[in-house]
XYZ file of C-alpha atoms in Angstrom:
681
model
C 100.535 119.863 82.016
C 103.260 117.220 82.118
C 104.542 118.509 85.436
C 101.092 117.924 86.939
C 101.558 114.171 86.399
C 105.195 113.978 87.455
C 104.274 111.134 89.837
C 103.463 108.954 86.813
C 106.979 109.457 85.494
C 109.594 110.713 87.941
C 112.609 109.527 85.900
C 112.572 111.757 82.810
C 110.609 114.512 81.060
C 110.262 115.768 77.523
C 108.247 118.099 75.319
C 107.856 118.742 71.594
C 105.756 121.226 69.633
C 105.001 122.295 66.079
C 103.561 125.794 66.274
C 102.533 125.838 62.601
C 100.330 122.780 63.183
C 99.106 123.905 66.584
C 100.200 120.625 68.203
C 102.252 120.007 71.353
C 103.164 116.797 73.178
C 104.507 116.501 76.719
C 105.722 113.442 78.593
C 106.812 112.121 81.985
C 108.706 108.838 82.051
C 108.803 105.959 84.511
C 111.712 103.949 83.115
C 110.933 100.216 82.923
C 112.491 99.028 79.638
C 115.659 100.595 78.211
C 116.662 102.904 81.044
C 119.009 104.829 78.732
C 118.334 108.101 76.910
C 117.314 106.004 73.879
C 113.931 105.637 75.560
C 113.365 109.414 75.861
C 109.991 110.782 74.741
C 108.307 112.372 72.849
C 109.907 109.992 70.358
C 110.240 110.373 66.582
C 110.014 107.485 64.138
C 113.085 106.710 62.021
C 111.709 108.567 58.978
C 110.448 111.466 61.058
C 106.846 110.970 59.951
C 105.491 110.135 63.429
C 105.957 111.753 66.836
C 104.605 109.847 69.837
C 104.082 109.929 73.575
C 103.389 106.440 74.910
C 102.297 105.210 78.344
C 102.356 101.494 79.092
C 104.194 98.343 78.054
C 104.212 96.239 74.882
C 105.143 92.851 76.314
C 105.823 91.192 72.943
C 107.847 94.039 71.475
C 110.955 91.861 70.917
C 108.759 89.445 68.928
C 107.517 92.392 66.884
C 111.131 93.368 66.145
C 111.768 89.831 64.931
C 108.700 90.038 62.681
C 109.965 93.309 61.247
C 113.378 91.775 60.561
C 111.749 88.850 58.756
C 109.575 91.193 56.693
C 112.595 93.318 55.774
C 114.736 90.485 54.368
C 116.624 91.820 51.389
C 116.050 95.393 52.510
C 118.075 97.747 54.663
C 117.810 96.570 58.272
C 115.932 98.718 60.778
C 118.524 100.940 62.533
C 117.567 100.464 66.190
C 118.706 103.188 68.577
C 117.870 101.266 71.768
C 115.610 98.487 73.023
C 112.508 100.369 74.184
C 109.046 99.187 73.218
C 108.157 102.747 72.147
C 110.775 102.630 69.405
C 109.469 99.213 68.345
C 105.924 100.527 68.109
C 106.936 103.483 65.924
C 108.851 101.199 63.548
C 105.809 98.938 63.281
C 103.534 101.892 62.546
C 105.786 102.861 59.654
C 105.968 99.297 58.312
C 102.383 98.085 58.834
C 100.222 101.070 59.739
C 98.295 101.661 62.966
C 95.519 99.075 62.726
C 97.672 96.081 61.816
C 100.267 97.009 64.426
C 97.738 97.288 67.247
C 96.238 93.913 66.365
C 99.701 92.350 66.746
C 100.433 93.896 70.137
C 100.251 92.204 73.521
C 100.224 94.895 76.155
C 98.656 97.805 77.981
C 98.902 101.333 76.671
C 97.551 104.753 75.909
C 99.325 106.885 73.330
C 99.149 110.088 71.323
C 100.611 109.826 67.817
C 101.051 112.818 65.527
C 101.263 112.040 61.791
C 103.210 114.912 60.221
C 102.252 113.884 56.668
C 98.505 113.629 57.186
C 98.405 116.313 59.894
C 96.366 113.920 62.010
C 96.507 113.204 65.724
C 95.656 109.655 66.821
C 94.710 108.866 70.426
C 94.434 105.150 71.249
C 93.804 103.015 74.311
C 94.484 99.336 75.032
C 91.893 96.580 74.772
C 90.641 96.611 78.366
C 91.506 100.135 79.495
C 94.436 99.336 81.768
C 95.963 102.724 80.985
C 93.846 105.901 81.144
C 93.390 108.536 78.451
C 91.301 111.690 78.780
C 90.557 114.156 75.999
C 88.230 117.037 75.290
C 87.662 120.726 74.847
C 88.961 123.053 77.552
C 86.641 125.982 78.117
C 88.873 129.034 78.429
C 88.311 131.939 80.789
C 90.076 134.470 78.549
C 88.692 133.507 75.130
C 85.667 131.930 73.525
C 87.833 129.541 71.498
C 88.274 126.159 73.217
C 91.513 124.197 73.203
C 91.617 120.492 72.380
C 93.535 118.868 75.243
C 94.422 115.304 76.236
C 96.406 113.490 78.899
C 96.724 110.507 81.220
C 94.948 112.162 84.134
C 92.492 115.019 84.563
C 95.022 116.988 86.593
C 97.077 117.377 83.392
C 94.073 118.846 81.571
C 93.220 121.125 84.494
C 96.762 122.493 84.322
C 96.073 123.955 80.876
C 96.066 127.754 81.406
C 92.559 129.111 81.875
C 90.829 125.728 82.207
C 87.294 126.489 83.403
C 85.080 123.530 82.505
C 82.025 123.086 84.711
C 80.842 119.944 86.479
C 78.808 117.699 84.198
C 75.385 116.937 85.697
C 75.121 113.874 83.452
C 78.417 112.539 84.774
C 77.427 113.356 88.356
C 74.182 111.392 87.924
C 76.091 108.388 86.619
C 78.636 108.685 89.416
C 75.944 108.682 92.084
C 74.472 105.556 90.560
C 77.662 103.535 90.073
C 80.073 105.267 92.548
C 82.499 105.916 89.677
C 82.226 108.014 86.519
C 81.839 105.559 83.614
C 83.401 106.084 80.201
C 83.005 108.008 78.004
C 82.131 110.639 80.610
C 84.399 112.530 82.960
C 83.221 114.725 85.817
C 83.841 117.796 83.626
C 81.610 119.043 80.849
C 83.154 118.452 77.362
C 85.991 116.298 78.763
C 85.791 112.564 78.098
C 87.485 109.230 78.692
C 88.505 107.358 75.578
C 86.771 103.981 75.843
C 88.909 100.799 75.977
C 89.891 99.350 72.608
C 89.137 102.631 70.835
C 91.019 105.091 68.651
C 90.145 108.760 68.147
C 91.659 110.469 65.092
C 91.652 114.242 64.611
C 92.450 115.452 61.102
C 93.448 119.086 61.486
C 93.330 119.740 57.714
C 89.600 118.938 57.696
C 89.100 120.898 60.903
C 90.790 123.960 59.428
C 88.723 123.732 56.262
C 85.507 123.513 58.252
C 86.557 126.451 60.419
C 87.220 128.631 57.376
C 83.827 127.744 55.899
C 82.079 128.606 59.152
C 84.272 131.685 59.715
C 85.217 130.413 63.153
C 88.797 131.559 62.476
C 89.577 133.946 59.680
C 93.368 133.766 59.774
C 94.985 130.773 58.034
C 97.775 130.650 60.592
C 95.441 130.029 63.530
C 95.709 126.512 64.998
C 92.705 124.387 63.997
C 90.549 123.052 66.823
C 87.941 120.403 65.945
C 84.434 121.266 67.057
C 83.217 119.582 70.230
C 80.449 117.011 69.675
C 77.036 117.893 71.094
C 76.953 114.563 72.981
C 79.640 112.114 74.151
C 81.428 110.700 71.113
C 80.733 106.947 70.920
C 82.230 104.573 68.360
C 81.719 104.229 65.453
C 81.359 107.951 64.797
C 82.532 110.595 62.344
C 82.043 114.325 62.771
C 83.999 116.855 60.782
C 87.671 116.188 61.401
C 86.911 113.688 64.198
C 86.695 109.933 63.720
C 86.321 107.297 66.447
C 86.221 103.519 66.031
C 86.906 100.326 67.971
C 90.128 98.693 66.868
C 89.312 95.765 69.217
C 85.899 94.551 70.354
C 85.090 92.402 73.379
C 81.718 91.673 71.812
C 83.434 90.034 68.844
C 85.553 87.958 71.232
C 82.441 86.779 73.082
C 80.729 85.789 69.832
C 83.816 83.950 68.558
C 84.202 82.127 71.874
C 80.585 80.986 71.787
C 81.232 79.298 68.431
C 84.410 77.559 69.605
C 83.605 76.245 73.087
C 85.750 73.680 74.893
C 84.094 70.270 75.194
C 86.737 68.655 77.405
C 87.633 69.732 80.955
C 91.121 68.304 80.507
C 91.818 70.205 77.283
C 90.428 73.440 78.701
C 92.487 73.276 81.896
C 95.713 72.376 80.077
C 95.233 75.238 77.600
C 94.302 77.699 80.356
C 97.373 76.883 82.429
C 99.684 77.315 79.439
C 98.121 80.636 78.436
C 98.410 81.932 81.997
C 102.031 80.803 82.237
C 102.855 82.604 78.996
C 101.084 85.776 80.136
C 102.895 85.788 83.480
C 106.237 85.090 81.789
C 106.057 87.995 79.315
C 104.758 90.379 81.979
C 107.639 89.468 84.304
C 110.189 91.019 81.940
C 111.595 94.332 83.168
C 114.899 96.143 83.597
C 113.911 97.133 87.156
C 112.978 95.217 90.364
C 109.671 93.321 90.094
C 107.233 91.748 92.571
C 103.555 90.870 93.042
C 100.587 91.636 95.246
C 99.344 88.689 97.295
C 96.049 88.878 99.190
C 95.803 85.146 99.746
C 92.743 84.966 97.506
C 92.445 82.740 94.484
C 93.381 85.259 91.773
C 96.509 86.781 93.283
C 97.644 83.354 94.549
C 97.358 81.964 91.022
C 99.487 84.748 89.539
C 102.117 84.453 92.289
C 102.245 80.649 91.970
C 102.859 80.846 88.232
C 105.442 83.625 88.659
C 107.406 81.758 91.310
C 107.277 78.478 89.350
C 108.993 80.174 86.395
C 111.470 82.313 88.324
C 114.945 81.171 89.431
C 114.841 83.853 92.142
C 112.688 84.186 95.224
C 109.748 86.400 94.267
C 108.905 89.435 96.408
C 105.245 89.498 97.443
C 103.319 92.204 99.285
C 100.154 92.376 101.364
C 98.540 94.685 103.904
C 96.890 93.692 107.165
C 94.300 95.537 109.258
C 93.612 95.771 112.960
C 89.840 95.260 112.710
C 88.573 91.697 113.032
C 86.808 90.410 109.945
C 88.801 92.636 107.592
C 92.324 91.241 107.980
C 93.206 88.785 105.195
C 96.965 88.871 105.828
C 97.185 85.451 107.598
C 95.825 83.786 104.454
C 98.363 85.592 102.276
C 101.183 84.601 104.629
C 100.174 80.932 104.489
C 100.165 80.939 100.668
C 103.503 82.772 100.568
C 105.099 80.237 102.917
C 103.833 77.348 100.808
C 105.164 78.904 97.583
C 108.418 80.072 99.186
C 108.197 83.765 98.277
C 109.989 86.636 100.002
C 106.813 87.864 101.661
C 106.347 91.382 103.020
C 103.447 92.254 105.325
C 102.463 95.813 106.205
C 100.019 96.268 109.059
C 98.037 99.455 108.884
C 96.223 101.196 111.705
C 92.887 102.944 111.354
C 94.686 106.259 111.865
C 97.078 105.613 108.960
C 94.237 104.592 106.710
C 92.172 107.636 107.572
C 95.090 109.936 106.830
C 95.002 108.766 103.216
C 91.451 110.069 102.766
C 92.687 113.649 102.434
C 94.891 112.592 99.509
C 92.170 110.788 97.539
C 90.695 113.785 95.645
C 94.117 114.708 94.265
C 95.003 111.083 93.558
C 91.834 110.315 91.601
C 91.118 113.754 90.060
C 87.391 113.130 89.965
C 84.932 111.630 92.452
C 85.662 107.929 92.970
C 83.968 105.982 95.749
C 85.395 102.468 95.899
C 86.726 102.538 99.458
C 89.232 99.770 98.682
C 91.150 102.571 96.945
C 92.659 103.266 100.383
C 94.356 99.909 101.109
C 95.237 99.645 97.403
C 97.249 102.857 97.618
C 98.894 101.820 100.881
C 100.067 98.453 99.545
C 101.350 100.168 96.367
C 103.233 102.724 98.445
C 104.782 99.971 100.552
C 105.722 97.838 97.536
C 107.385 100.822 95.813
C 110.030 100.838 98.537
C 111.417 97.593 97.074
C 110.132 97.200 93.490
C 109.171 99.355 90.501
C 106.770 96.869 88.886
C 104.132 94.675 90.577
C 101.816 92.080 89.046
C 98.244 91.803 90.312
C 95.399 89.289 90.132
C 92.754 91.741 88.924
C 90.170 90.677 86.293
C 89.953 87.041 87.418
C 86.442 87.634 88.761
C 85.070 89.169 85.553
C 86.614 86.608 83.207
C 86.115 83.410 85.199
C 82.924 84.064 87.171
C 84.075 85.069 90.633
C 81.689 87.719 91.924
C 78.995 86.571 94.337
C 76.289 88.155 92.186
C 77.011 85.683 89.392
C 75.792 82.692 91.368
C 73.768 84.251 94.188
C 71.744 86.557 91.922
C 70.088 83.853 89.787
C 69.690 81.606 92.835
C 67.892 84.295 94.828
C 65.727 85.302 91.872
C 64.660 81.696 91.260
C 63.221 81.686 94.789
C 61.548 85.096 94.583
C 60.306 85.363 90.994
C 56.963 83.752 91.840
C 56.134 86.468 94.370
C 53.960 89.409 93.267
C 55.890 92.665 93.066
C 54.183 94.199 96.180
C 55.050 91.063 98.155
C 58.727 91.387 97.218
C 58.634 95.010 98.363
C 57.103 93.949 101.683
C 59.777 91.272 102.093
C 62.448 93.921 101.607
C 60.933 96.046 104.359
C 60.811 93.026 106.681
C 64.479 92.164 106.046
C 65.568 95.709 106.842
C 63.551 95.685 110.063
C 66.294 93.479 111.547
C 69.535 95.468 112.137
C 72.712 94.338 110.372
C 74.161 93.111 113.676
C 71.071 90.985 114.182
C 71.555 89.241 110.831
C 75.235 88.680 111.662
C 74.239 87.041 114.937
C 71.717 84.795 113.174
C 74.397 83.589 110.746
C 76.839 82.390 113.426
C 75.110 79.114 114.365
C 74.584 78.343 110.665
C 78.276 78.933 109.922
C 79.227 76.641 112.785
C 77.591 73.761 110.912
C 79.197 74.545 107.548
C 82.749 74.079 106.212
C 84.779 77.291 106.271
C 84.682 77.577 102.463
C 80.861 77.751 102.612
C 80.585 80.251 105.503
C 78.476 83.379 105.154
C 80.397 86.597 105.874
C 79.060 90.114 106.576
C 75.525 88.731 106.304
C 73.871 91.844 107.711
C 75.337 94.192 105.115
C 74.381 91.847 102.296
C 70.870 91.229 103.616
C 70.149 94.952 103.775
C 71.623 95.471 100.309
C 69.345 92.763 98.921
C 66.351 94.222 100.736
C 66.831 97.605 99.092
C 67.173 95.945 95.667
C 63.897 94.036 96.043
C 62.031 97.327 95.954
C 62.513 97.896 92.221
C 63.244 94.545 90.578
C 60.993 92.931 87.974
C 63.418 90.470 86.330
C 67.011 89.187 86.449
C 68.386 92.033 84.334
C 66.754 94.493 86.729
C 68.407 92.636 89.599
C 71.860 93.013 88.028
C 71.343 96.725 87.319
C 70.199 97.138 90.892
C 73.175 95.237 92.308
C 75.638 97.539 90.525
C 73.750 100.705 91.525
C 73.895 102.600 94.804
C 71.658 105.636 94.257
C 69.275 103.838 91.908
C 67.453 107.040 90.911
C 70.009 109.874 90.874
C 67.228 112.298 89.920
C 66.119 112.141 93.546
C 69.445 113.438 94.804
C 71.222 115.297 91.939
C 69.955 118.772 91.132
C 69.480 119.645 87.471
C 67.458 121.975 85.260
C 65.141 119.152 84.220
C 64.107 118.566 87.830
C 63.345 122.230 88.532
C 61.146 122.287 85.411
C 59.139 119.359 86.732
C 60.756 116.743 84.474
C 62.853 113.938 85.965
C 66.575 114.256 85.326
C 67.151 111.108 83.266
C 70.208 108.981 83.946
C 72.274 109.235 80.738
C 73.232 106.177 78.740
C 76.515 104.342 79.229
C 78.107 101.095 78.072
C 75.664 99.297 80.387
C 72.919 100.236 77.935
C 74.822 99.148 74.800
C 73.513 96.104 72.879
C 74.768 92.693 74.002
C 76.765 90.395 71.692
C 74.573 88.383 69.304
C 76.036 85.141 70.708
C 77.644 84.122 73.987
C 75.535 86.129 76.437
C 72.380 84.032 76.546
C 72.854 83.108 80.213
C 72.316 85.821 82.794
C 75.668 85.076 84.454
C 77.478 85.561 81.147
C 75.638 88.823 80.551
C 76.791 90.015 83.974
C 80.405 89.056 83.236
C 80.307 90.849 79.877
C 78.803 94.019 81.354
C 81.277 94.009 84.243
C 84.236 93.599 81.875
C 83.027 96.515 79.748
C 82.240 98.889 82.617
C 83.099 97.984 86.216
C 86.505 96.525 85.347
C 88.004 99.508 83.458
C 86.210 102.340 85.240
C 86.420 101.054 88.814
C 88.953 98.230 89.300
C 91.607 99.288 86.768
C 91.135 102.985 87.519
C 91.543 102.308 91.242
C 94.772 100.367 90.759
C 96.281 102.694 88.137
C 95.813 105.901 90.151
C 96.885 104.310 93.433
C 99.985 102.748 91.887
C 100.964 105.782 89.825
C 100.601 108.020 92.874
C 103.432 105.906 94.299
C 105.298 105.800 90.932
C 104.706 102.048 90.727
C 103.782 100.224 87.522
C 101.181 97.470 87.877
C 100.560 94.691 85.360
C 97.529 92.419 84.971
C 98.315 88.992 83.430
C 94.640 87.990 83.311
C 94.163 90.821 80.797
C 96.533 89.374 78.248
C 93.940 89.371 75.477
C 94.752 85.754 74.612
C 93.792 84.707 78.149
C 90.559 86.692 77.882
C 89.743 85.120 74.523
C 90.294 81.679 76.029
C 88.094 82.546 79.026
C 85.177 83.224 76.677
C 85.657 79.770 75.128
C 84.943 78.177 78.510
C 81.327 77.069 78.865
C 79.492 78.427 81.881
C 79.846 75.170 83.851
C 83.644 75.522 83.669
C 83.315 78.901 85.371
C 80.513 78.306 87.872
C 80.114 74.746 89.159
C 78.514 73.349 92.316
C 77.543 76.836 93.473
C 81.143 78.094 93.372
C 82.804 80.492 90.967
C 86.091 80.283 89.016
C 86.035 76.483 88.768
C 88.628 76.265 85.973
C 90.972 78.730 87.679
C 90.741 76.761 90.921
C 91.797 73.548 89.201
C 94.903 75.266 87.809
C 95.822 76.751 91.196
C 95.303 73.458 93.059
C 98.344 72.098 91.188
C 100.477 74.631 93.080
C 98.586 75.414 96.307
C 96.430 72.996 98.371
C 92.679 73.803 98.431
C 92.642 74.257 102.218
C 94.747 77.437 101.826
C 92.402 78.925 99.219
C 88.829 77.735 99.748
C 87.013 80.264 101.889
C 84.265 82.865 101.337
C 85.113 85.750 99.024
C 85.775 88.830 101.162
C 87.152 91.447 98.785
C 89.635 94.155 99.719
C 87.365 95.798 102.289
C 87.979 98.239 105.120
C 85.565 99.178 107.936
C 84.578 102.589 106.559
C 81.011 102.229 107.819
C 82.243 101.803 111.395
C 84.612 104.750 111.073
C 81.816 107.032 109.834
C 80.066 106.438 113.157
C 83.326 106.947 115.060
C 86.589 108.721 114.183
C 85.337 110.030 110.800
C 82.011 111.316 112.085
C 82.984 114.993 112.460
C 84.656 115.017 109.024
C 81.568 113.484 107.425
C 79.141 115.727 109.296
C 80.912 118.841 108.015
C 80.747 117.646 104.398
C 77.097 116.562 104.727
C 75.902 119.710 106.469
C 72.441 120.581 105.137
C 73.162 124.287 104.605
C 76.410 123.465 102.838
C 74.736 121.014 100.476
C 72.014 123.523 99.694
C 74.473 126.353 99.053
C 76.721 124.310 96.762
C 73.739 123.434 94.612
C 74.595 119.947 93.407
C 72.441 117.813 95.708
C 69.029 117.796 97.341
C 69.994 117.609 101.031
C 66.997 115.650 102.402
C 67.663 112.133 100.981
C 71.338 112.450 101.945
C 70.584 113.626 105.463
C 67.993 110.862 105.894
C 70.537 108.164 105.008
C 73.188 109.768 107.194
C 70.972 109.838 110.272
C 69.814 106.247 109.659
C 73.431 105.137 109.309
C 74.444 106.787 112.579
C 71.866 104.722 114.477
C 73.723 101.543 113.465
C 70.465 99.962 112.385
C 71.174 100.516 108.703
C 74.395 100.421 106.717
C 74.417 103.117 104.021
C 78.194 103.143 103.637
C 78.432 102.922 99.790
C 75.766 105.600 99.199
C 77.233 107.964 101.776
C 80.813 107.340 100.668
C 79.798 108.407 97.140
C 78.496 111.737 98.452
C 81.496 112.226 100.730
C 84.001 111.566 97.952
C 82.248 114.088 95.700
C 82.162 116.655 98.503
C 85.816 116.052 99.306
C 86.742 116.385 95.623
C 84.654 119.539 95.340
C 86.428 121.066 98.302
C 89.902 120.230 97.018
C 89.314 121.252 93.398
C 87.749 124.638 94.095
C 84.666 123.682 92.075
C 82.152 125.126 94.504
C 80.584 127.524 92.002
C 77.141 126.289 90.941
C 77.072 125.634 87.179
């Protein structure tokens, strides 16, 4: 299982097992702090009570050591073997316990901790889900007894001998809606993602007692496996020997921020800049070469500016450029790099190189994942790994500071359409789609010529058609948001399931998008969007995309915006310090303008896009046609072919752009082909 994720840790390997307890831990190491053998894992605590495998970084671990030393005055000093953060964490667990230790940490992590005294396994994940952690019950081919398995990626779980879990129709429905599989689901039945900020504890003593009562295992020496829950385990929950709870809650942060809002722009900006500087400083510590991604956008430019301002050395920065007009952001990145004086590295990628990566995506991501920016993300990570082992990124700035277009365009559009009767909005959607995407692009050119560059409209046709589709099922602003984050809005129309065959719609299962909102701090629609995005889209799309792409290249990425102290401060900013004068990330812009002139930054938000839609009509057409073949879809048994074929044929005409919907199907089909999951379950 550890060998299957060797790419995540090419520098060292280790394994430990206790047969009497039925527990085994395996590890692959990417050495970042303490490159010596003192950082080897699985690692035992000084007393021997705990055994741990740990993935991630605790940025304040030297501060935690100082706290331990202060607390141990008059006692025997902690005998440190090295200077790894894993050793620090184990010492803190012994001194303070798990909960108190985690509250004191600043970092990103996923870990498995075995408590030899309590015979309990603890699985925990960091506050925002920067590091992945899967767990669940492996259905075995050779025996009826499942095995409880866990790991950083699904490929580790699949490597367990006899793994035979089927595709989850619930997860597939959610995937088709969002284009990623949201936590707590995974694409496999009975295998789950641990949600961010959560801890799952498995007490094997209780599990064994319950097994003996139910006669599941008659022999006392048999390893105890906790029973699988009948539905995805959501916190807070207790079942038999299983307990799950949130050790950190974004909802609580939002409520606290609402009660302690900044009243002064000056105070807010000064505090924000200092918090960001501190976050960048602690995340720039490493015993290996370090650099940063630079797209030329606001977020990455802010991180790079603060890194370079605090570094005595010239910072290495990395960006990728594309051949296609309208998709190449590299000139903007180069201009920012020249202004800041970084050692800038550009990598220009051809369509052929980009398309070659597609074949690697199913293995890289382990389950269907349809954010096409996964391709350039992997390529820039691969290029950066040639010079550095750690790279900082500007991810999460949009969710925390109000950067996505939907935050300010959504309410603005709705305010102009809310008065219209529902049938009239539907008719308007049909009328908008009657004009091809190229026609809308042409109409926008004379308008853009009269506007400053920062206010230009880009890819108008794609966005107009996307809005038109959304108008068909929107009754209020919350509906509009749910529609904006959905591709196949009714997966029951495309995903086959027993409920459908019986004449009952296959219902889209619940996810964190359906969880209750915080009692305070989410009164405004824009704030509700930011909260939902931080809970769902950020960990399950953005952070997943970056983690898998970077780890495939054995590169560690760090996200300074996700220092929890920065996030807590962001929720103290009133809405008008995030969105002002029709523009997002106001407060962040003011900080960046101290380092980079506005003319290098102010332009329409483009994202990390590639021309997949064009390629599907051109060089990728044969590949796509084979995967979308009607007979193939029917035989595999996961999809109803007609709605897929209809969108495919419409897309080929060039009149409509169905790229996101089609890419979701293609990524599932490609994953299905590579993972030998073609059997209908």
